[in-house]
């Protein structure tokens, strides 16, 4: 379906992004999957193209382009020509905005230039072995020791955990359930160690790790914003995070659709292409309609986001719908590929396992429904408060 949100300059940008992912990511993707992480070099190459933090102020080396459509295009072209293990949007769109939005001028001048060139790779560490969806159950603790915070705790499932130079760590700063601070921990700080690179079902080229913090002295100069306000900050950035998750999930669904359509036109059984069986035709017809509708919805959310008007409920709707569709599309894609769909050498097989996490991370589908439901006034927490 024709998409109406892009101008000619976006299309030119898309062409060069397609070339970049084809030439610089695709040839290395297999090796990255085997080694379990991307090469650091790819961040520097992306930085040289202006693909990292394109929204950042020119004073720090950014392009000052505050238009989410460019980031959407980068995600779409990475999904089509690159590899989702190159988690460029985690660096640029999920973590860097915390530094930019909460950092002081001194902090931004210290950190943003390296993030823009790709010298500095970012991660964010919220999840713990005992706290994921319910971040208020977090145990990591930061104690105020005058000129520094003393950080103790452990985190898990952290993307870019092995290769990150800066990790934004969330930790409790008081006894109240919602006292939470955000701290920038730098590679090499004493007491900060990386644990196992976790083996996963999919996203093999994306390193996901445990991180440990044992009496790490985090200078006050590395505290992000008000150390009691972390929860408010988390919710401030959530709409953007969910829009990113939605845009990349629907992009992957579109790629899976194209691969599958091509396959069913070539593969023959009982004297005809398998795509000519009514089952394949109806399955793909239904998914075509679904992807078109959700892509249009996501595009509309992108425009609202650019205007600063995307609500957390709409972002949750987009993330829920796009990730569920990605799951349905990749599952149908495997089925329509038959045995080939189960073979690693066929891309659809990897897309199927890569897609499974989209319904879990950046807030699970169930949490998305909670957010949408609460927006309707159906908030269980009110019962506890009001009796
Ligand atoms: C590949 C990968 C990369 C990740 N990267 C990062 C990262 O970089 N940084 C980071 O901090 N975290 C990261 N995560 C963690 C991710 O955000 C969490 O796994 C996710 O938020 C779910 O939390 P959980 O695993 O604790 O599941 P749980 O919270 O234990 O959920 C278990 C089940 O219970 C359901 N559930 C929970 N609460 C409710 C509720 N109120 N109502 C209904 N159902 C509910 C969930 O939907 C789920 O189905 C990553 C995870 C993965 C798998």
Tab-separated table of C-alpha atoms and ligand atoms in Angstrom:
chain	number	residue	atom	x	y	z
A	1	UNK	CA	0.000	0.000	0.000
A	2	UNK	CA	1.260	3.468	-0.787
A	3	UNK	CA	2.468	5.228	2.347
A	4	UNK	CA	1.650	8.904	2.595
A	5	UNK	CA	3.960	10.074	5.352
A	6	UNK	CA	7.220	10.331	3.418
A	7	UNK	CA	8.572	13.271	1.396
A	8	UNK	CA	11.109	12.970	-1.471
A	9	UNK	CA	14.002	13.684	0.952
A	10	UNK	CA	12.948	10.678	3.044
A	11	UNK	CA	12.968	8.457	-0.019
A	12	UNK	CA	16.494	9.607	-0.943
A	13	UNK	CA	17.562	8.862	2.621
A	14	UNK	CA	15.951	5.415	2.334
A	15	UNK	CA	17.984	4.612	-0.778
A	16	UNK	CA	21.273	5.390	0.924
A	17	UNK	CA	20.221	3.509	4.098
A	18	UNK	CA	19.323	0.461	1.966
A	19	UNK	CA	22.811	0.555	0.423
A	20	UNK	CA	24.430	0.910	3.830
A	21	UNK	CA	22.658	-2.103	5.367
A	22	UNK	CA	23.202	-4.190	2.233
A	23	UNK	CA	26.922	-3.424	2.042
A	24	UNK	CA	27.954	-3.014	5.659
A	25	UNK	CA	25.639	-5.255	7.687
A	26	UNK	CA	24.383	-8.132	5.525
A	27	UNK	CA	27.865	-9.491	4.626
A	28	UNK	CA	28.774	-9.820	8.336
A	29	UNK	CA	25.443	-10.964	9.757
A	30	UNK	CA	26.170	-14.699	9.671
A	31	UNK	CA	29.515	-14.248	11.441
A	32	UNK	CA	27.906	-11.946	14.024
A	33	UNK	CA	25.233	-14.528	14.725
A	34	UNK	CA	27.922	-17.140	15.307
A	35	UNK	CA	30.000	-14.938	17.602
A	36	UNK	CA	26.880	-13.743	19.454
A	37	UNK	CA	27.456	-10.020	19.019
A	38	UNK	CA	28.019	-7.439	16.315
A	39	UNK	CA	31.451	-5.886	15.718
A	40	UNK	CA	31.922	-2.549	17.446
A	41	UNK	CA	33.065	-1.198	14.089
A	42	UNK	CA	29.515	-1.201	12.711
A	43	UNK	CA	28.531	1.514	15.202
A	44	UNK	CA	31.391	3.704	13.965
A	45	UNK	CA	30.370	3.102	10.351
A	46	UNK	CA	26.740	3.970	11.119
A	47	UNK	CA	27.933	7.057	13.004
A	48	UNK	CA	29.939	8.210	9.999
A	49	UNK	CA	26.723	8.084	7.928
A	50	UNK	CA	24.819	10.187	10.481
A	51	UNK	CA	22.551	7.266	11.408
A	52	UNK	CA	23.200	7.438	15.161
A	53	UNK	CA	21.143	9.959	17.153
A	54	UNK	CA	20.249	11.954	13.997
A	55	UNK	CA	18.012	14.082	16.232
A	56	UNK	CA	20.913	15.267	18.424
A	57	UNK	CA	21.926	18.893	18.488
A	58	UNK	CA	24.569	19.988	16.008
A	59	UNK	CA	26.595	21.383	18.916
A	60	UNK	CA	27.349	17.780	19.900
A	61	UNK	CA	27.959	16.564	16.332
A	62	UNK	CA	24.373	15.489	15.569
A	63	UNK	CA	22.315	16.461	12.545
A	64	UNK	CA	19.616	18.207	14.547
A	65	UNK	CA	16.912	16.374	12.563
A	66	UNK	CA	14.055	15.918	14.978
A	67	UNK	CA	11.902	13.837	12.630
A	68	UNK	CA	11.186	10.262	13.693
A	69	UNK	CA	10.590	9.247	10.062
A	70	UNK	CA	14.363	9.072	9.518
A	71	UNK	CA	14.758	6.651	12.425
A	72	UNK	CA	11.793	4.664	11.148
A	73	UNK	CA	13.504	4.363	7.756
A	74	UNK	CA	16.738	3.171	9.398
A	75	UNK	CA	14.788	0.466	11.264
A	76	UNK	CA	12.904	-0.569	8.130
A	77	UNK	CA	16.036	-0.847	6.026
A	78	UNK	CA	17.854	-2.739	8.775
A	79	UNK	CA	14.908	-5.171	8.913
A	80	UNK	CA	14.961	-5.617	5.139
A	81	UNK	CA	18.665	-5.653	4.292
A	82	UNK	CA	20.518	-5.886	7.605
A	83	UNK	CA	20.078	-7.921	10.758
A	84	UNK	CA	17.935	-7.207	13.838
A	85	UNK	CA	20.943	-8.202	15.975
A	86	UNK	CA	22.415	-4.825	15.059
A	87	UNK	CA	20.330	-3.061	17.665
A	88	UNK	CA	20.928	0.426	16.296
A	89	UNK	CA	17.602	1.739	17.585
A	90	UNK	CA	18.351	0.634	21.153
A	91	UNK	CA	21.434	2.852	21.073
A	92	UNK	CA	19.904	5.796	19.209
A	93	UNK	CA	16.250	5.756	20.096
A	94	UNK	CA	15.877	3.955	23.422
A	95	UNK	CA	18.931	4.870	25.488
A	96	UNK	CA	20.457	8.070	24.106
A	97	UNK	CA	17.227	10.079	24.680
A	98	UNK	CA	17.722	9.590	28.441
A	99	UNK	CA	21.156	11.236	28.211
A	100	UNK	CA	19.805	14.026	26.037
A	101	UNK	CA	16.553	14.580	27.944
A	102	UNK	CA	17.866	14.295	31.500
A	103	UNK	CA	21.559	15.139	31.193
A	104	UNK	CA	23.039	18.479	32.233
A	105	UNK	CA	24.946	20.493	29.602
A	106	UNK	CA	28.191	19.099	31.018
A	107	UNK	CA	26.919	15.501	30.817
A	108	UNK	CA	25.633	15.945	27.282
A	109	UNK	CA	28.942	17.472	26.157
A	110	UNK	CA	30.786	14.558	27.791
A	111	UNK	CA	28.682	11.702	26.402
A	112	UNK	CA	26.699	12.622	23.318
A	113	UNK	CA	29.585	13.217	20.839
A	114	UNK	CA	30.898	9.639	21.301
A	115	UNK	CA	27.360	8.223	20.981
A	116	UNK	CA	26.905	10.112	17.705
A	117	UNK	CA	30.190	8.914	16.178
A	118	UNK	CA	29.670	5.364	17.438
A	119	UNK	CA	32.816	5.383	19.616
A	120	UNK	CA	30.541	4.975	22.634
A	121	UNK	CA	27.945	2.176	22.658
A	122	UNK	CA	24.942	2.403	24.977
A	123	UNK	CA	22.829	0.014	27.046
A	124	UNK	CA	20.048	0.439	29.594
A	125	UNK	CA	19.708	-1.849	32.604
A	126	UNK	CA	16.309	-1.990	34.295
A	127	UNK	CA	15.393	-5.673	34.412
A	128	UNK	CA	16.563	-7.879	37.285
A	129	UNK	CA	16.226	-11.587	37.898
A	130	UNK	CA	13.233	-10.810	40.158
A	131	UNK	CA	11.781	-7.717	38.468
A	132	UNK	CA	10.827	-7.149	34.828
A	133	UNK	CA	7.270	-6.021	34.124
A	134	UNK	CA	7.002	-4.907	37.744
A	135	UNK	CA	9.989	-2.592	37.985
A	136	UNK	CA	8.888	-1.378	41.394
A	137	UNK	CA	10.088	-4.768	42.659
A	138	UNK	CA	13.657	-3.805	41.753
A	139	UNK	CA	16.354	-4.623	44.333
A	140	UNK	CA	19.461	-2.863	42.958
A	141	UNK	CA	20.282	-0.088	45.373
A	142	UNK	CA	22.212	3.176	45.221
A	143	UNK	CA	23.223	4.783	48.521
A	144	UNK	CA	24.141	8.436	48.772
A	145	UNK	CA	27.737	8.658	50.052
A	146	UNK	CA	28.316	12.383	49.722
A	147	UNK	CA	30.376	12.818	46.585
A	148	UNK	CA	29.255	9.528	45.025
A	149	UNK	CA	26.529	6.870	44.965
A	150	UNK	CA	27.399	3.358	46.082
A	151	UNK	CA	25.700	0.995	43.659
A	152	UNK	CA	24.960	-2.662	44.395
A	153	UNK	CA	22.803	-5.184	42.575
A	154	UNK	CA	22.484	-7.267	39.461
A	155	UNK	CA	20.651	-6.884	36.159
A	156	UNK	CA	19.731	-9.401	33.525
A	157	UNK	CA	18.642	-9.669	29.861
A	158	UNK	CA	20.566	-6.475	29.058
A	159	UNK	CA	20.929	-5.819	25.336
A	160	UNK	CA	24.420	-4.650	24.304
A	161	UNK	CA	25.483	-5.816	27.776
A	162	UNK	CA	28.876	-7.061	26.583
A	163	UNK	CA	29.798	-4.300	24.171
A	164	UNK	CA	28.338	-1.243	25.931
A	165	UNK	CA	30.656	1.524	27.105
A	166	UNK	CA	27.957	3.336	29.077
A	167	UNK	CA	25.077	1.636	30.866
A	168	UNK	CA	22.167	3.589	32.313
A	169	UNK	CA	21.321	1.648	35.456
A	170	UNK	CA	18.083	2.023	37.406
A	171	UNK	CA	18.410	1.512	41.156
A	172	UNK	CA	16.439	2.153	44.317
A	173	UNK	CA	17.451	5.310	46.132
A	174	UNK	CA	15.121	5.122	49.132
A	175	UNK	CA	12.647	2.921	50.966
A	176	UNK	CA	9.514	4.215	49.247
A	177	UNK	CA	8.311	1.805	46.503
A	178	UNK	CA	8.808	4.408	43.808
A	179	UNK	CA	12.154	5.935	44.873
A	180	UNK	CA	14.288	5.201	41.870
A	181	UNK	CA	17.346	6.840	40.368
A	182	UNK	CA	19.135	6.519	37.032
A	183	UNK	CA	22.931	6.310	37.014
A	184	UNK	CA	25.419	6.203	34.176
A	185	UNK	CA	27.924	3.416	34.815
A	186	UNK	CA	31.013	3.457	32.639
A	187	UNK	CA	32.952	0.430	31.400
A	188	UNK	CA	35.993	-0.051	33.615
A	189	UNK	CA	34.460	1.359	36.803
A	190	UNK	CA	35.649	-0.731	39.726
A	191	UNK	CA	33.036	-3.257	40.846
A	192	UNK	CA	31.161	-3.297	37.514
A	193	UNK	CA	31.420	-6.723	35.879
A	194	UNK	CA	29.655	-8.412	32.997
A	195	UNK	CA	28.308	-11.896	33.442
A	196	UNK	CA	27.312	-14.474	30.889
A	197	UNK	CA	26.289	-13.653	27.356
A	198	UNK	CA	22.914	-15.382	27.501
A	199	UNK	CA	21.990	-17.949	24.873
A	200	UNK	CA	18.665	-17.088	23.285
A	201	UNK	CA	15.963	-18.521	21.044
A	202	UNK	CA	16.589	-15.808	18.433
A	203	UNK	CA	18.351	-12.495	17.794
A	204	UNK	CA	21.631	-14.388	17.851
A	205	UNK	CA	23.773	-11.424	16.794
A	206	UNK	CA	22.428	-9.230	19.588
A	207	UNK	CA	24.337	-9.720	22.814
A	208	UNK	CA	22.115	-10.026	25.854
A	209	UNK	CA	23.840	-10.298	29.200
A	210	UNK	CA	23.847	-10.299	32.937
A	211	UNK	CA	25.519	-7.318	34.611
A	212	UNK	CA	26.788	-7.101	38.201
A	213	UNK	CA	27.431	-4.072	40.374
A	214	UNK	CA	29.363	-4.586	43.564
A	215	UNK	CA	30.144	-1.443	45.585
A	216	UNK	CA	30.494	0.582	42.383
A	217	UNK	CA	31.310	4.192	43.274
A	218	UNK	CA	29.267	6.184	40.779
A	219	UNK	CA	30.335	9.850	40.879
A	220	UNK	CA	27.530	12.348	41.461
A	221	UNK	CA	28.475	13.732	38.040
A	222	UNK	CA	27.052	10.476	36.585
A	223	UNK	CA	23.627	10.793	38.232
A	224	UNK	CA	20.925	11.459	35.627
A	225	UNK	CA	18.297	13.931	36.761
A	226	UNK	CA	16.618	13.793	40.166
A	227	UNK	CA	17.605	10.531	41.928
A	228	UNK	CA	14.095	10.133	43.383
A	229	UNK	CA	12.237	10.658	40.134
A	230	UNK	CA	13.360	7.668	38.043
A	231	UNK	CA	9.852	6.261	37.638
A	232	UNK	CA	8.539	9.514	36.240
A	233	UNK	CA	11.463	9.582	33.801
A	234	UNK	CA	10.831	6.001	32.700
A	235	UNK	CA	7.252	6.780	31.814
A	236	UNK	CA	8.307	9.981	30.008
A	237	UNK	CA	10.335	7.971	27.493
A	238	UNK	CA	8.033	4.982	27.187
A	239	UNK	CA	5.848	6.229	24.325
A	240	UNK	CA	8.948	6.652	22.140
A	241	UNK	CA	10.261	3.220	23.097
A	242	UNK	CA	6.992	1.561	22.199
A	243	UNK	CA	6.725	3.376	18.925
A	244	UNK	CA	10.216	2.117	18.050
A	245	UNK	CA	9.179	-1.425	18.970
A	246	UNK	CA	6.022	-1.077	16.835
A	247	UNK	CA	7.844	0.364	13.821
A	248	UNK	CA	10.470	-2.372	13.820
A	249	UNK	CA	7.921	-5.170	14.381
A	250	UNK	CA	5.695	-4.127	11.475
A	251	UNK	CA	8.794	-3.664	9.286
A	252	UNK	CA	9.822	-7.249	10.056
A	253	UNK	CA	6.274	-8.462	9.323
A	254	UNK	CA	6.434	-6.790	5.915
A	255	UNK	CA	9.771	-8.449	5.098
A	256	UNK	CA	8.450	-11.853	6.220
A	257	UNK	CA	5.407	-11.336	4.006
A	258	UNK	CA	7.534	-10.541	0.939
A	259	UNK	CA	9.823	-13.532	1.470
A	260	UNK	CA	6.854	-15.841	1.872
A	261	UNK	CA	4.965	-14.536	-1.145
A	262	UNK	CA	8.046	-15.059	-3.288
A	263	UNK	CA	8.527	-18.575	-1.930
A	264	UNK	CA	4.960	-19.775	-2.484
A	265	UNK	CA	5.078	-18.573	-6.081
A	266	UNK	CA	8.187	-20.649	-6.784
A	267	UNK	CA	7.675	-23.787	-4.715
A	268	UNK	CA	5.507	-26.372	-6.477
A	269	UNK	CA	3.428	-29.276	-5.160
A	270	UNK	CA	0.779	-31.364	-6.897
A	271	UNK	CA	1.618	-29.698	-10.186
A	272	UNK	CA	1.147	-26.076	-9.142
A	273	UNK	CA	2.827	-23.343	-7.091
A	274	UNK	CA	1.846	-23.856	-3.425
A	275	UNK	CA	0.621	-20.251	-3.403
A	276	UNK	CA	-2.225	-21.340	-5.710
A	277	UNK	CA	-3.817	-23.457	-2.999
A	278	UNK	CA	-6.691	-21.597	-1.458
A	279	UNK	CA	-5.216	-21.958	2.014
A	280	UNK	CA	-2.025	-20.069	1.082
A	281	UNK	CA	-3.970	-17.458	-0.871
A	282	UNK	CA	-6.402	-16.772	1.972
A	283	UNK	CA	-3.662	-16.790	4.615
A	284	UNK	CA	-1.572	-14.246	2.720
A	285	UNK	CA	-4.607	-12.175	1.765
A	286	UNK	CA	-5.622	-11.867	5.426
A	287	UNK	CA	-2.096	-10.959	6.476
A	288	UNK	CA	-1.752	-8.442	3.630
A	289	UNK	CA	-4.851	-6.642	4.877
A	290	UNK	CA	-3.631	-6.779	8.479
A	291	UNK	CA	-0.127	-5.466	7.719
A	292	UNK	CA	-1.482	-2.617	5.571
A	293	UNK	CA	-3.890	-1.536	8.295
A	294	UNK	CA	-1.325	-1.668	11.065
A	295	UNK	CA	1.417	0.005	9.015
A	296	UNK	CA	-0.991	2.872	8.379
A	297	UNK	CA	-1.759	3.097	12.083
A	298	UNK	CA	1.947	3.046	13.011
A	299	UNK	CA	2.669	5.748	10.409
A	300	UNK	CA	-0.068	7.897	11.921
A	301	UNK	CA	1.504	7.383	15.358
A	302	UNK	CA	4.858	8.497	13.911
A	303	UNK	CA	3.299	11.781	12.782
A	304	UNK	CA	1.682	12.273	16.182
A	305	UNK	CA	5.023	11.548	17.852
A	306	UNK	CA	6.720	14.167	15.676
A	307	UNK	CA	4.132	16.653	16.926
A	308	UNK	CA	4.711	15.616	20.550
A	309	UNK	CA	1.146	14.279	20.712
A	310	UNK	CA	1.562	10.500	20.884
A	311	UNK	CA	-0.102	9.266	24.074
A	312	UNK	CA	1.155	6.242	25.976
A	313	UNK	CA	-2.139	4.466	25.195
A	314	UNK	CA	-1.753	4.930	21.434
A	315	UNK	CA	1.895	3.872	21.586
A	316	UNK	CA	0.813	0.759	23.510
A	317	UNK	CA	-1.855	0.008	20.879
A	318	UNK	CA	0.739	0.304	18.114
A	319	UNK	CA	3.234	-1.929	19.919
A	320	UNK	CA	0.578	-4.521	20.762
A	321	UNK	CA	-0.832	-4.720	17.240
A	322	UNK	CA	2.464	-4.628	15.364
A	323	UNK	CA	4.198	-7.250	17.493
A	324	UNK	CA	1.200	-9.604	17.446
A	325	UNK	CA	1.006	-9.266	13.652
A	326	UNK	CA	4.741	-9.899	13.323
A	327	UNK	CA	4.224	-13.087	15.343
A	328	UNK	CA	1.298	-14.247	13.165
A	329	UNK	CA	3.113	-13.378	9.938
A	330	UNK	CA	6.359	-15.144	10.770
A	331	UNK	CA	4.459	-18.199	12.009
A	332	UNK	CA	2.419	-18.380	8.805
A	333	UNK	CA	5.607	-17.771	6.838
A	334	UNK	CA	7.279	-20.825	8.357
A	335	UNK	CA	4.178	-22.927	7.707
A	336	UNK	CA	3.956	-21.867	4.078
A	337	UNK	CA	7.658	-22.632	3.571
A	338	UNK	CA	7.059	-26.220	4.774
A	339	UNK	CA	10.232	-28.023	5.932
A	340	UNK	CA	12.391	-25.268	4.460
A	341	UNK	CA	10.785	-22.902	6.962
A	342	UNK	CA	12.347	-24.890	9.770
A	343	UNK	CA	15.852	-24.708	8.279
A	344	UNK	CA	18.235	-22.059	9.510
A	345	UNK	CA	19.457	-21.348	5.986
A	346	UNK	CA	16.001	-19.981	5.121
A	347	UNK	CA	15.615	-16.493	6.472
A	348	UNK	CA	12.002	-17.028	7.523
A	349	UNK	CA	13.140	-19.566	10.112
A	350	UNK	CA	15.341	-16.973	11.806
A	351	UNK	CA	12.691	-14.296	11.478
A	352	UNK	CA	10.272	-16.567	13.337
A	353	UNK	CA	12.565	-17.005	16.342
A	354	UNK	CA	13.708	-13.358	16.233
A	355	UNK	CA	10.082	-12.208	16.286
A	356	UNK	CA	9.068	-14.080	19.423
A	357	UNK	CA	10.591	-11.521	21.767
A	358	UNK	CA	8.698	-8.591	20.241
A	359	UNK	CA	5.633	-9.586	22.254
A	360	UNK	CA	7.711	-9.683	25.459
A	361	UNK	CA	10.276	-6.891	25.577
A	362	UNK	CA	9.663	-3.156	25.714
A	363	UNK	CA	6.588	-4.164	27.726
A	364	UNK	CA	4.757	-7.431	27.071
A	365	UNK	CA	1.453	-7.644	25.185
A	366	UNK	CA	-0.317	-8.114	28.513
A	367	UNK	CA	1.233	-4.922	29.900
A	368	UNK	CA	0.226	-3.079	26.695
A	369	UNK	CA	-3.375	-4.211	27.288
A	370	UNK	CA	-3.136	-3.018	30.902
A	371	UNK	CA	-2.034	0.436	29.713
A	372	UNK	CA	-4.790	0.657	27.111
A	373	UNK	CA	-7.372	-0.652	29.591
A	374	UNK	CA	-6.337	1.791	32.302
A	375	UNK	CA	-6.676	4.578	29.744
A	376	UNK	CA	-10.320	3.531	29.432
A	377	UNK	CA	-10.757	4.160	33.150
A	378	UNK	CA	-10.668	0.445	33.964
A	379	UNK	CA	-7.870	0.702	36.497
A	380	UNK	CA	-7.761	-2.041	39.113
A	381	UNK	CA	-5.361	0.017	41.205
A	382	UNK	CA	-8.216	2.444	41.877
A	383	UNK	CA	-10.034	-0.342	43.751
A	384	UNK	CA	-7.053	-0.707	46.111
A	385	UNK	CA	-6.861	3.059	46.567
A	386	UNK	CA	-10.546	3.915	46.768
A	387	UNK	CA	-11.876	0.650	48.258
B	1	LIG	C1	16.106	-10.392	24.148
B	1	LIG	C2	15.759	-9.506	25.309
B	1	LIG	C3	16.368	-8.259	25.421
B	1	LIG	C4	16.077	-7.444	26.516
B	1	LIG	N1	16.748	-6.243	26.660
B	1	LIG	C5	16.593	-5.526	27.814
B	1	LIG	C6	17.410	-4.366	28.074
B	1	LIG	O1	18.236	-3.961	27.254
B	1	LIG	N2	17.259	-3.735	29.261
B	1	LIG	C7	16.359	-4.139	30.203
B	1	LIG	O2	16.277	-3.511	31.248
B	1	LIG	N3	15.568	-5.225	29.987
B	1	LIG	C8	15.677	-5.931	28.818
B	1	LIG	N4	14.904	-7.042	28.595
B	1	LIG	C9	13.945	-7.461	29.607
B	1	LIG	C10	12.500	-7.268	29.198
B	1	LIG	O3	12.171	-5.918	29.186
B	1	LIG	C11	11.633	-8.089	30.181
B	1	LIG	O4	11.916	-9.449	29.930
B	1	LIG	C12	10.160	-7.808	30.020
B	1	LIG	O5	9.856	-6.512	30.483
B	1	LIG	C13	9.273	-8.817	30.781
B	1	LIG	O6	9.691	-8.895	32.108
B	1	LIG	P1	9.989	-10.340	32.768
B	1	LIG	O7	10.942	-11.050	31.870
B	1	LIG	O8	10.413	-10.135	34.182
B	1	LIG	O9	8.620	-11.091	32.724
B	1	LIG	P2	7.520	-11.097	33.885
B	1	LIG	O10	7.250	-9.718	34.332
B	1	LIG	O11	7.937	-12.098	34.915
B	1	LIG	O12	6.255	-11.652	33.095
B	1	LIG	C14	5.888	-13.028	32.986
B	1	LIG	C15	4.484	-13.091	32.366
B	1	LIG	O13	3.556	-12.439	33.235
B	1	LIG	C16	2.848	-11.447	32.514
B	1	LIG	N5	2.513	-10.319	33.406
B	1	LIG	C17	3.345	-9.593	34.201
B	1	LIG	N6	2.657	-8.618	34.817
B	1	LIG	C18	1.367	-8.711	34.404
B	1	LIG	C19	0.171	-7.979	34.665
B	1	LIG	N7	0.161	-6.916	35.487
B	1	LIG	N8	-0.974	-8.379	34.065
B	1	LIG	C20	-0.992	-9.439	33.219
B	1	LIG	N9	0.113	-10.168	32.914
B	1	LIG	C21	1.273	-9.813	33.495
B	1	LIG	C22	3.798	-11.006	31.410
B	1	LIG	O14	3.115	-10.372	30.345
B	1	LIG	C23	4.400	-12.342	31.018
B	1	LIG	O15	3.524	-13.003	30.154
B	1	LIG	C24	15.141	-7.862	27.488
B	1	LIG	C25	14.505	-9.105	27.351
B	1	LIG	C26	14.805	-9.919	26.281
B	1	LIG	C27	14.133	-11.256	26.209
